[in-house]
């Protein structure tokens, strides 16, 4: 799998998400953390919990788990899509 390409696409997907509506470039640290977790997590629910924790820790605002599950499914799908391409 081309990890660099997967990471690039995952970063773009997370930037588009913008859960707090503060601009897509406001989440560099959080995006890096989520992409790091994506390497080792294959279950959307587990990734969603990590996403929720990461963003809540940084912004001291809670994101409903359902929204985190939505983005985690997109990221996991991307990960498997990239595995199939290579």
PDB file of C-alpha atoms in Angstrom:
ATOM      1  CA  UNK A   1       0.000   0.000   0.000  1.00  0.00           C
ATOM      2  CA  UNK A   2       1.221   3.483  -0.812  1.00  0.00           C
ATOM      3  CA  UNK A   3       1.130   4.921   2.687  1.00  0.00           C
ATOM      4  CA  UNK A   4       2.112   8.385   1.531  1.00  0.00           C
ATOM      5  CA  UNK A   5      -0.823   8.581  -0.890  1.00  0.00           C
ATOM      6  CA  UNK A   6      -3.229   7.194   1.726  1.00  0.00           C
ATOM      7  CA  UNK A   7      -2.002   9.745   4.267  1.00  0.00           C
ATOM      8  CA  UNK A   8      -2.367  12.570   1.752  1.00  0.00           C
ATOM      9  CA  UNK A   9      -5.951  11.585   1.002  1.00  0.00           C
ATOM     10  CA  UNK A  10      -6.750  11.124   4.700  1.00  0.00           C
ATOM     11  CA  UNK A  11      -5.374  14.590   5.481  1.00  0.00           C
ATOM     12  CA  UNK A  12      -7.484  16.108   2.709  1.00  0.00           C
ATOM     13  CA  UNK A  13     -10.600  14.286   3.970  1.00  0.00           C
ATOM     14  CA  UNK A  14     -10.043  15.507   7.526  1.00  0.00           C
ATOM     15  CA  UNK A  15      -9.401  19.078   6.373  1.00  0.00           C
ATOM     16  CA  UNK A  16     -12.700  19.092   4.508  1.00  0.00           C
ATOM     17  CA  UNK A  17     -14.505  17.825   7.600  1.00  0.00           C
ATOM     18  CA  UNK A  18     -13.908  21.018   9.687  1.00  0.00           C
ATOM     19  CA  UNK A  19     -16.074  19.947  12.691  1.00  0.00           C
ATOM     20  CA  UNK A  20     -15.902  23.322  14.476  1.00  0.00           C
ATOM     21  CA  UNK A  21     -16.282  25.495  11.345  1.00  0.00           C
ATOM     22  CA  UNK A  22     -13.082  27.417  11.991  1.00  0.00           C
ATOM     23  CA  UNK A  23     -11.362  26.775   8.670  1.00  0.00           C
ATOM     24  CA  UNK A  24      -9.881  23.664   7.197  1.00  0.00           C
ATOM     25  CA  UNK A  25      -6.295  24.638   8.047  1.00  0.00           C
ATOM     26  CA  UNK A  26      -6.976  24.932  11.785  1.00  0.00           C
ATOM     27  CA  UNK A  27      -6.493  21.238  12.548  1.00  0.00           C
ATOM     28  CA  UNK A  28      -2.929  20.347  11.597  1.00  0.00           C
ATOM     29  CA  UNK A  29      -2.025  18.676  14.904  1.00  0.00           C
ATOM     30  CA  UNK A  30      -5.323  16.826  15.172  1.00  0.00           C
ATOM     31  CA  UNK A  31      -5.126  15.677  11.567  1.00  0.00           C
ATOM     32  CA  UNK A  32      -1.616  14.294  12.110  1.00  0.00           C
ATOM     33  CA  UNK A  33      -2.777  12.429  15.224  1.00  0.00           C
ATOM     34  CA  UNK A  34      -5.801  10.911  13.483  1.00  0.00           C
ATOM     35  CA  UNK A  35      -3.743   9.834  10.467  1.00  0.00           C
ATOM     36  CA  UNK A  36      -1.241   8.181  12.815  1.00  0.00           C
ATOM     37  CA  UNK A  37      -4.039   6.218  14.490  1.00  0.00           C
ATOM     38  CA  UNK A  38      -5.488   5.295  11.094  1.00  0.00           C
ATOM     39  CA  UNK A  39      -2.337   3.288  10.361  1.00  0.00           C
ATOM     40  CA  UNK A  40      -3.142   0.798  13.139  1.00  0.00           C
ATOM     41  CA  UNK A  41      -6.912   0.920  13.561  1.00  0.00           C
ATOM     42  CA  UNK A  42      -9.257  -0.980  11.264  1.00  0.00           C
ATOM     43  CA  UNK A  43     -12.562  -0.613  13.089  1.00  0.00           C
ATOM     44  CA  UNK A  44     -14.590   2.589  12.500  1.00  0.00           C
ATOM     45  CA  UNK A  45     -15.970   2.725  16.058  1.00  0.00           C
ATOM     46  CA  UNK A  46     -12.519   2.547  17.592  1.00  0.00           C
ATOM     47  CA  UNK A  47     -11.199   5.230  15.246  1.00  0.00           C
ATOM     48  CA  UNK A  48     -14.258   7.404  15.951  1.00  0.00           C
ATOM     49  CA  UNK A  49     -13.550   7.310  19.693  1.00  0.00           C
ATOM     50  CA  UNK A  50      -9.942   8.343  19.070  1.00  0.00           C
ATOM     51  CA  UNK A  51     -11.056  11.186  16.795  1.00  0.00           C
ATOM     52  CA  UNK A  52     -13.497  12.404  19.425  1.00  0.00           C
ATOM     53  CA  UNK A  53     -10.778  12.311  22.120  1.00  0.00           C
ATOM     54  CA  UNK A  54      -8.190  14.085  19.966  1.00  0.00           C
ATOM     55  CA  UNK A  55     -10.438  16.980  18.975  1.00  0.00           C
ATOM     56  CA  UNK A  56     -11.978  17.328  22.429  1.00  0.00           C
ATOM     57  CA  UNK A  57      -8.530  17.447  24.033  1.00  0.00           C
ATOM     58  CA  UNK A  58      -7.349  20.177  21.658  1.00  0.00           C
ATOM     59  CA  UNK A  59     -10.453  22.353  21.489  1.00  0.00           C
ATOM     60  CA  UNK A  60     -12.160  21.539  24.791  1.00  0.00           C
ATOM     61  CA  UNK A  61     -15.357  21.029  22.796  1.00  0.00           C
ATOM     62  CA  UNK A  62     -17.251  17.808  22.450  1.00  0.00           C
ATOM     63  CA  UNK A  63     -18.122  16.360  19.042  1.00  0.00           C
ATOM     64  CA  UNK A  64     -21.054  13.922  19.017  1.00  0.00           C
ATOM     65  CA  UNK A  65     -19.761  10.409  18.447  1.00  0.00           C
ATOM     66  CA  UNK A  66     -22.071   9.982  15.434  1.00  0.00           C
ATOM     67  CA  UNK A  67     -20.189  12.730  13.578  1.00  0.00           C
ATOM     68  CA  UNK A  68     -16.893  11.068  14.445  1.00  0.00           C
ATOM     69  CA  UNK A  69     -18.234   7.729  13.230  1.00  0.00           C
ATOM     70  CA  UNK A  70     -19.180   9.329   9.897  1.00  0.00           C
ATOM     71  CA  UNK A  71     -15.666  10.601   9.277  1.00  0.00           C
ATOM     72  CA  UNK A  72     -14.069   7.418  10.597  1.00  0.00           C
ATOM     73  CA  UNK A  73     -16.029   5.336   8.066  1.00  0.00           C
ATOM     74  CA  UNK A  74     -14.750   7.584   5.290  1.00  0.00           C
ATOM     75  CA  UNK A  75     -11.171   7.203   6.510  1.00  0.00           C
ATOM     76  CA  UNK A  76     -11.387   3.430   6.943  1.00  0.00           C
ATOM     77  CA  UNK A  77     -12.963   3.121   3.469  1.00  0.00           C
ATOM     78  CA  UNK A  78     -10.109   5.177   2.051  1.00  0.00           C
ATOM     79  CA  UNK A  79      -7.597   2.930   3.794  1.00  0.00           C
ATOM     80  CA  UNK A  80      -9.141  -0.223   2.320  1.00  0.00           C
ATOM     81  CA  UNK A  81      -9.531   1.381  -1.087  1.00  0.00           C
ATOM     82  CA  UNK A  82      -5.827   2.135  -1.108  1.00  0.00           C
ATOM     83  CA  UNK A  83      -5.018  -1.447  -0.094  1.00  0.00           C
ATOM     84  CA  UNK A  84      -7.061  -2.723  -3.046  1.00  0.00           C
ATOM     85  CA  UNK A  85      -5.425  -0.380  -5.552  1.00  0.00           C
ATOM     86  CA  UNK A  86      -1.900  -1.484  -4.740  1.00  0.00           C
TER      87      UNK A  86
END
